[in-house]
XYZ file of C-alpha atoms in Angstrom:
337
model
C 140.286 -176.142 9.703
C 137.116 -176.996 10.098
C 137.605 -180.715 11.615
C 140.340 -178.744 14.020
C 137.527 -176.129 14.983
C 134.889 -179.678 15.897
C 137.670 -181.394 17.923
C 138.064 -178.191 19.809
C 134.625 -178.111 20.349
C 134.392 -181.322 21.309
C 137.031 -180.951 23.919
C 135.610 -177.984 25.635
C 132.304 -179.842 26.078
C 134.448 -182.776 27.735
C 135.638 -180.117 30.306
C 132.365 -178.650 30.973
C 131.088 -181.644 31.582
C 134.055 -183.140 33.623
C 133.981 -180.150 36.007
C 129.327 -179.673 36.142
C 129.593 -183.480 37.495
C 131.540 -182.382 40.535
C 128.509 -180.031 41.277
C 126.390 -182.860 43.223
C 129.277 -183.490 45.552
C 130.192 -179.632 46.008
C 126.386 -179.104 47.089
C 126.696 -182.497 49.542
C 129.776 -180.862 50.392
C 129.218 -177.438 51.516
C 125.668 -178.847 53.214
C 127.496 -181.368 55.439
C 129.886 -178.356 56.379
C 127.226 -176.087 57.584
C 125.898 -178.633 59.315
C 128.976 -179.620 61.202
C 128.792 -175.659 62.448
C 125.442 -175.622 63.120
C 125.224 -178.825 65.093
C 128.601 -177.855 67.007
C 128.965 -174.482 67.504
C 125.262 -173.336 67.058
C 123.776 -176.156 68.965
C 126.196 -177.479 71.261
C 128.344 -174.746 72.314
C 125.680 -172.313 72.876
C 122.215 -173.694 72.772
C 122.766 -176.499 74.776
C 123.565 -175.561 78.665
C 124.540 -178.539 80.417
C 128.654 -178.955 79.975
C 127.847 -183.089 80.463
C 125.211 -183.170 77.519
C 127.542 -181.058 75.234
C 130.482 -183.508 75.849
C 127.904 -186.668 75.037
C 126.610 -185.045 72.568
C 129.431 -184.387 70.583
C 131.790 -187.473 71.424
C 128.965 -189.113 69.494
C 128.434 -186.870 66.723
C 132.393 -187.118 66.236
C 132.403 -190.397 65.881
C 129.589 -191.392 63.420
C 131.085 -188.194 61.405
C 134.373 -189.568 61.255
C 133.166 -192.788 59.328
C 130.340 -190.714 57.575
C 133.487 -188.492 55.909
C 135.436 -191.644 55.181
C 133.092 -193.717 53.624
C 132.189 -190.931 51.184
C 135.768 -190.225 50.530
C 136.454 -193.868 49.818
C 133.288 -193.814 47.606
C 134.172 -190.485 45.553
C 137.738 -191.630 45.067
C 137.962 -195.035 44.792
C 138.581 -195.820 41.262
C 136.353 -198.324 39.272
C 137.616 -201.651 38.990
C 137.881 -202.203 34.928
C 139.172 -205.842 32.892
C 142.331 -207.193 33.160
C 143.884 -207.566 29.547
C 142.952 -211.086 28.987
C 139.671 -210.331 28.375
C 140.642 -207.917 25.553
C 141.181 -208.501 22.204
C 144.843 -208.356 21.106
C 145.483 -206.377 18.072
C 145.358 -209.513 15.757
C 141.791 -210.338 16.792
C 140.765 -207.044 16.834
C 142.038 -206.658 13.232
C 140.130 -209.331 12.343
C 136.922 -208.300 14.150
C 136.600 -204.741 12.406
C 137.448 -206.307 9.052
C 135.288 -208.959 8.908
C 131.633 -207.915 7.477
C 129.751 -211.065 8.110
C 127.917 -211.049 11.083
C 127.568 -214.934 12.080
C 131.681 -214.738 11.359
C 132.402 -212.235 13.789
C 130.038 -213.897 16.813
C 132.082 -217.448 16.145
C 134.853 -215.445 16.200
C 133.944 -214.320 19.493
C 133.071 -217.333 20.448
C 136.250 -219.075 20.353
C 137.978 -215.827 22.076
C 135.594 -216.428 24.617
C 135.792 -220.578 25.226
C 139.463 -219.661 26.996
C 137.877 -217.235 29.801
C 135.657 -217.648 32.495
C 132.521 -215.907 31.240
C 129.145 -217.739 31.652
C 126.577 -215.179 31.060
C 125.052 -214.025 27.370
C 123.079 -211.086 25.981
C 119.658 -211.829 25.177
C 120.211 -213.162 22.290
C 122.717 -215.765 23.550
C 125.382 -214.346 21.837
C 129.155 -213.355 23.712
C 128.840 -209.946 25.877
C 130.992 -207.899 24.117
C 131.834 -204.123 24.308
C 132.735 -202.495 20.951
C 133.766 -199.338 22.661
C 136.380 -200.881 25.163
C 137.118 -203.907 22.849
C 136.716 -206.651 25.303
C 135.008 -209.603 25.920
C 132.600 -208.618 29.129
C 133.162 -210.670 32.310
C 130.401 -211.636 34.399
C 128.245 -208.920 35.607
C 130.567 -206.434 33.656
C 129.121 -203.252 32.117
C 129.936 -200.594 29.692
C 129.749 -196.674 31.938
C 128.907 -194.598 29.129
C 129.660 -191.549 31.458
C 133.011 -193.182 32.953
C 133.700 -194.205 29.353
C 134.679 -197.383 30.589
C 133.862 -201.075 31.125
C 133.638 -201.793 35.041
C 133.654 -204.600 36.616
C 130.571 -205.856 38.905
C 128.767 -202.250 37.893
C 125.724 -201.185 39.940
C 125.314 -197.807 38.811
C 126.960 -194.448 38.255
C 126.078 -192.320 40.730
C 125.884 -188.415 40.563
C 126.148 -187.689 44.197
C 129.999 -189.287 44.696
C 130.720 -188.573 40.534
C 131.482 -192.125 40.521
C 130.624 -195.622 39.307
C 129.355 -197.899 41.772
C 130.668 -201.488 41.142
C 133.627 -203.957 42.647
C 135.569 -202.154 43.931
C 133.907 -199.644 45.818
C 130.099 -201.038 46.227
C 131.139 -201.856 49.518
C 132.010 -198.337 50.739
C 128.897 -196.893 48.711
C 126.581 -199.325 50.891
C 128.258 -197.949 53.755
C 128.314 -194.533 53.159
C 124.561 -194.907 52.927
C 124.701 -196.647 56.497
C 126.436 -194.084 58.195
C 124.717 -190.857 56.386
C 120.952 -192.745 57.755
C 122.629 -192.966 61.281
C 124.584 -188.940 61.060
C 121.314 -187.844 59.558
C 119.161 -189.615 62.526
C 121.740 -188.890 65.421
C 120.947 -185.173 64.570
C 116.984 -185.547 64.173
C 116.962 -187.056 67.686
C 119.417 -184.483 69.639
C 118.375 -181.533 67.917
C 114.239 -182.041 68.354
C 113.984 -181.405 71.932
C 115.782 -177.699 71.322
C 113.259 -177.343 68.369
C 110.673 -177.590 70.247
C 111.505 -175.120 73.096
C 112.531 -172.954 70.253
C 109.272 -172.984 68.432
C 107.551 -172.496 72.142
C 109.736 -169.297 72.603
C 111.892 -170.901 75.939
C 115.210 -170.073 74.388
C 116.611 -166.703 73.206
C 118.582 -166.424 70.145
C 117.703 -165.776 66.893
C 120.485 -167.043 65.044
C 121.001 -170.565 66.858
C 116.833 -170.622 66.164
C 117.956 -170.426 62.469
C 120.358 -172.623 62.743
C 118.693 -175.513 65.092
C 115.147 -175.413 62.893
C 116.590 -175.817 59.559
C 119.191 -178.439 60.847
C 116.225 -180.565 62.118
C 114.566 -179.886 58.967
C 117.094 -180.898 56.480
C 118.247 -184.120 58.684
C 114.691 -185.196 58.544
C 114.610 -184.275 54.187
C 117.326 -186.425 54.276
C 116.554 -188.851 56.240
C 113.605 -189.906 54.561
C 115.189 -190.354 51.205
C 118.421 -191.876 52.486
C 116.936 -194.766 54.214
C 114.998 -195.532 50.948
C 117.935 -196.147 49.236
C 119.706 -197.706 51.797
C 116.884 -200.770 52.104
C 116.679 -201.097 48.969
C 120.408 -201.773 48.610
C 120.387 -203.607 51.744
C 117.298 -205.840 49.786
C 119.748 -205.900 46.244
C 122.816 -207.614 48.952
C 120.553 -210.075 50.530
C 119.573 -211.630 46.574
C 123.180 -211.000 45.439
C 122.089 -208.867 42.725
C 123.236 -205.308 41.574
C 120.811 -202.601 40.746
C 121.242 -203.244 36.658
C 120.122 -206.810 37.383
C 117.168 -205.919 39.317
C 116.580 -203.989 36.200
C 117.489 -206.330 33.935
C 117.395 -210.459 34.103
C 121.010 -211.979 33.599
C 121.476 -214.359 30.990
C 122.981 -217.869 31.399
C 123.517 -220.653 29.787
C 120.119 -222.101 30.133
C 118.404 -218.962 29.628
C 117.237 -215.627 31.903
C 118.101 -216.406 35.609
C 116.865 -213.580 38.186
C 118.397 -215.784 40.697
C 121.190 -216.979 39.054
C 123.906 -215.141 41.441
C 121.741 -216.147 44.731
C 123.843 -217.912 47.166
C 121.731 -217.597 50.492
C 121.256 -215.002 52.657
C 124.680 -215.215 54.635
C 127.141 -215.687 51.502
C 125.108 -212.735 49.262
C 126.349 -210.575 52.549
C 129.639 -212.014 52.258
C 130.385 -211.423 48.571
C 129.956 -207.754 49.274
C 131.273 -207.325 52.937
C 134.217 -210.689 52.984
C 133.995 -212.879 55.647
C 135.848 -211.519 58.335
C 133.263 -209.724 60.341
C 135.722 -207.112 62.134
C 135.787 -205.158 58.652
C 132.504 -204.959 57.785
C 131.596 -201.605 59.267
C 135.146 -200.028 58.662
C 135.575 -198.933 55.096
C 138.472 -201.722 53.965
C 138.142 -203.321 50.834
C 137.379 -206.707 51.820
C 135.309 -208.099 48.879
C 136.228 -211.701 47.943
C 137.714 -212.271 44.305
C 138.615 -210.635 41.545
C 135.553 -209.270 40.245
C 136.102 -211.236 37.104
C 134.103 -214.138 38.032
C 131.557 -215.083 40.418
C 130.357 -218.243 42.363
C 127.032 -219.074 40.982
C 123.912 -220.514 42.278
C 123.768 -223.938 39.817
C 126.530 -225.195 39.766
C 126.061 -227.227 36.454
C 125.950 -223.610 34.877
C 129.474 -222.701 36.486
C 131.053 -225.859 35.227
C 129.692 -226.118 32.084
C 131.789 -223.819 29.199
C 129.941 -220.405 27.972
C 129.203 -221.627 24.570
C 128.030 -225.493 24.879
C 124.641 -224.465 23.664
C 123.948 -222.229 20.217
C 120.703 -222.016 20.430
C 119.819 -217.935 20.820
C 116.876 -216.359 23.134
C 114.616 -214.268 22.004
C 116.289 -210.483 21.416
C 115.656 -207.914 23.764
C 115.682 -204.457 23.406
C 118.180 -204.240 26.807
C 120.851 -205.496 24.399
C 123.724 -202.914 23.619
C 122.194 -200.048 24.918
C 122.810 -196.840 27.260
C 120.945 -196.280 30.716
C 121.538 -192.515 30.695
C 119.395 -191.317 34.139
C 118.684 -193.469 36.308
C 116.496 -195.677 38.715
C 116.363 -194.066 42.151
C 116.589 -190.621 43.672
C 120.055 -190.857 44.198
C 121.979 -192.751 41.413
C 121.673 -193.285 37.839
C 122.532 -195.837 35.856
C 124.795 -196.164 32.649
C 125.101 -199.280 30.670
C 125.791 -200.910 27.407
């Protein structure tokens, strides 16, 4: 009765939590709606006079909202991209793993699992990334989301505002939604500040537009500031080829910690994120090249060589096997093991 009266407990937490994480996106979500309204009906249908500006003005706004909605769709509900089932353990193996007590048995026993897949990089310690949780030998640049509860592939982050992790399969849409919230938040800031100011000098009547038209500029600015923060930096993270749990922490090869190890020049870093047919990089169509199981590295004696050709461990490091809980910018949090 009393295990039965923990697992219910236990599953009503779950929910809670499940439906507080859609909070963030409700609150981006009801603030993007009012300021559709205010920027159309309060601004441009009956602040602004001149039937030729209104038209401009919103044929404009339209458009950069259109993508602006899309890419944050494609971000919220694009699913992350997780390991195919060779790189999990089939039940014999993973009978063997949990029963086996000797630690220096199990890691040759994940060594061998591992000499058959294309995994190059290592934990601190040198040995085989592994996730005990998902029971799979990690691929390259593959993470444990302690939030998503699941291994994903290529993981940047999990972040709060799109109740989503970032990785493989939608980084893409993620760097773009950033791009196109910078340019909705800036087209505002720069149509709406010359009615602010004849506002705040008393030339136009209307109290309610005034409301409307002050805090608009206000909040696009607030915005503005923060979003284009995050966006260079993640424009930065692209042009190195590196994810934002790399930045964070090194990645381990063969021959040791390699900050650089993924760095393939400044044109091929864009085009392991974006593809390389330029006609889809601003439209939000998954165009990333690969799998996301395995990536083209910058030595290529590390790529050819196989994962375990060299025993000899690195130092340990307390980044091994953990959590990142909250995270490293304003905007997105991390979650890895």
């Amino acid at each position: 009765m009393r295990r039965s009266w923990k697992m219910a407990l236990s599953g009503g937490l779950r929910c809670c939590r499940r439906v507080l994480s859609w909070v963030p996106v409700l609150v981006i979500v009801l603030v993007v709606l009012w300021s559709y309204y205010a920027y159309v009906f309060e601004l441009c249908l009956v602040t602004v006079l001149s039937p030729a500006e209104k038209v401009i003005y919103l044929i404009f706004y339209h458009a950069i909202f259109v993508f602006f909605t899309w890419t944050y769709w494609k971000s919220i509900f694009t699913l992350p991209q997780q390991p195919n089932q060779k790189f999990h353990l089939s039940y014999t193996d993973k009978e063997r793993y949990e029963n086996e007590e000797r630690p220096e048995v199990q890691k040759q026993m994940l060594v061998d699992m591992a000499k058959k897949l294309p995994v190059y990089t290592r934990t601190g310690s040198g040995a085989v990334r592994f996730c005990d949780r998902c029971h799979l030998i990690k691929p390259d640049r593959c993470h444990h989301c302690s939030i998503c509860a699941m291994c994903v592939l290529k993981m940047d982050h999990h972040c709060p505002w799109v109740n989503n992790c970032i990785g493989f399969s939608n980084y893409k849409f993620f760097l773009q939604f950033l791009a196109y919230s910078v340019l909705y938040c800036l087209y505002i800031a720069t149509t709406v500040f010359s009615y602010f100011i004849k506002y705040w000098r008393g030339e136009l009547p209307g109290v309610r537009s005034k409301f409307h038209v002050l805090f608009l500029l206000f909040v696009a600015c607030m915005f503005f500031v923060s979003l284009v923060i995050l966006f260079g930096y993640h424009c930065w993270l692209v042009s190195r080829n590196k994810t934002t749990l790399e930045a964070f922490c090194t990645p381990v090869f063969m021959s040791g910690p390699e900050k650089n190890g993924f760095n393939l020049g400044f044109v091929k870093n864009i085009q392991q994120v974006f593809g390389d047919n330029k006609k889809f990089w601003l439209i939000p169509i998954g165009s990333s090249p690969g799998d996301g199981h395995s990536f083209p590295m910058r030595s290529m004696n590390e790529s050819q060589n196989p994962l375990l050709a060299n025993e000899e461990p690195w130092e340990e490091t307390e980044d091994d096997n953990r959590d990142y809980p909250e995270g490293s910018s304003s905007l997105a949090v991390e979650t890895e093991t």
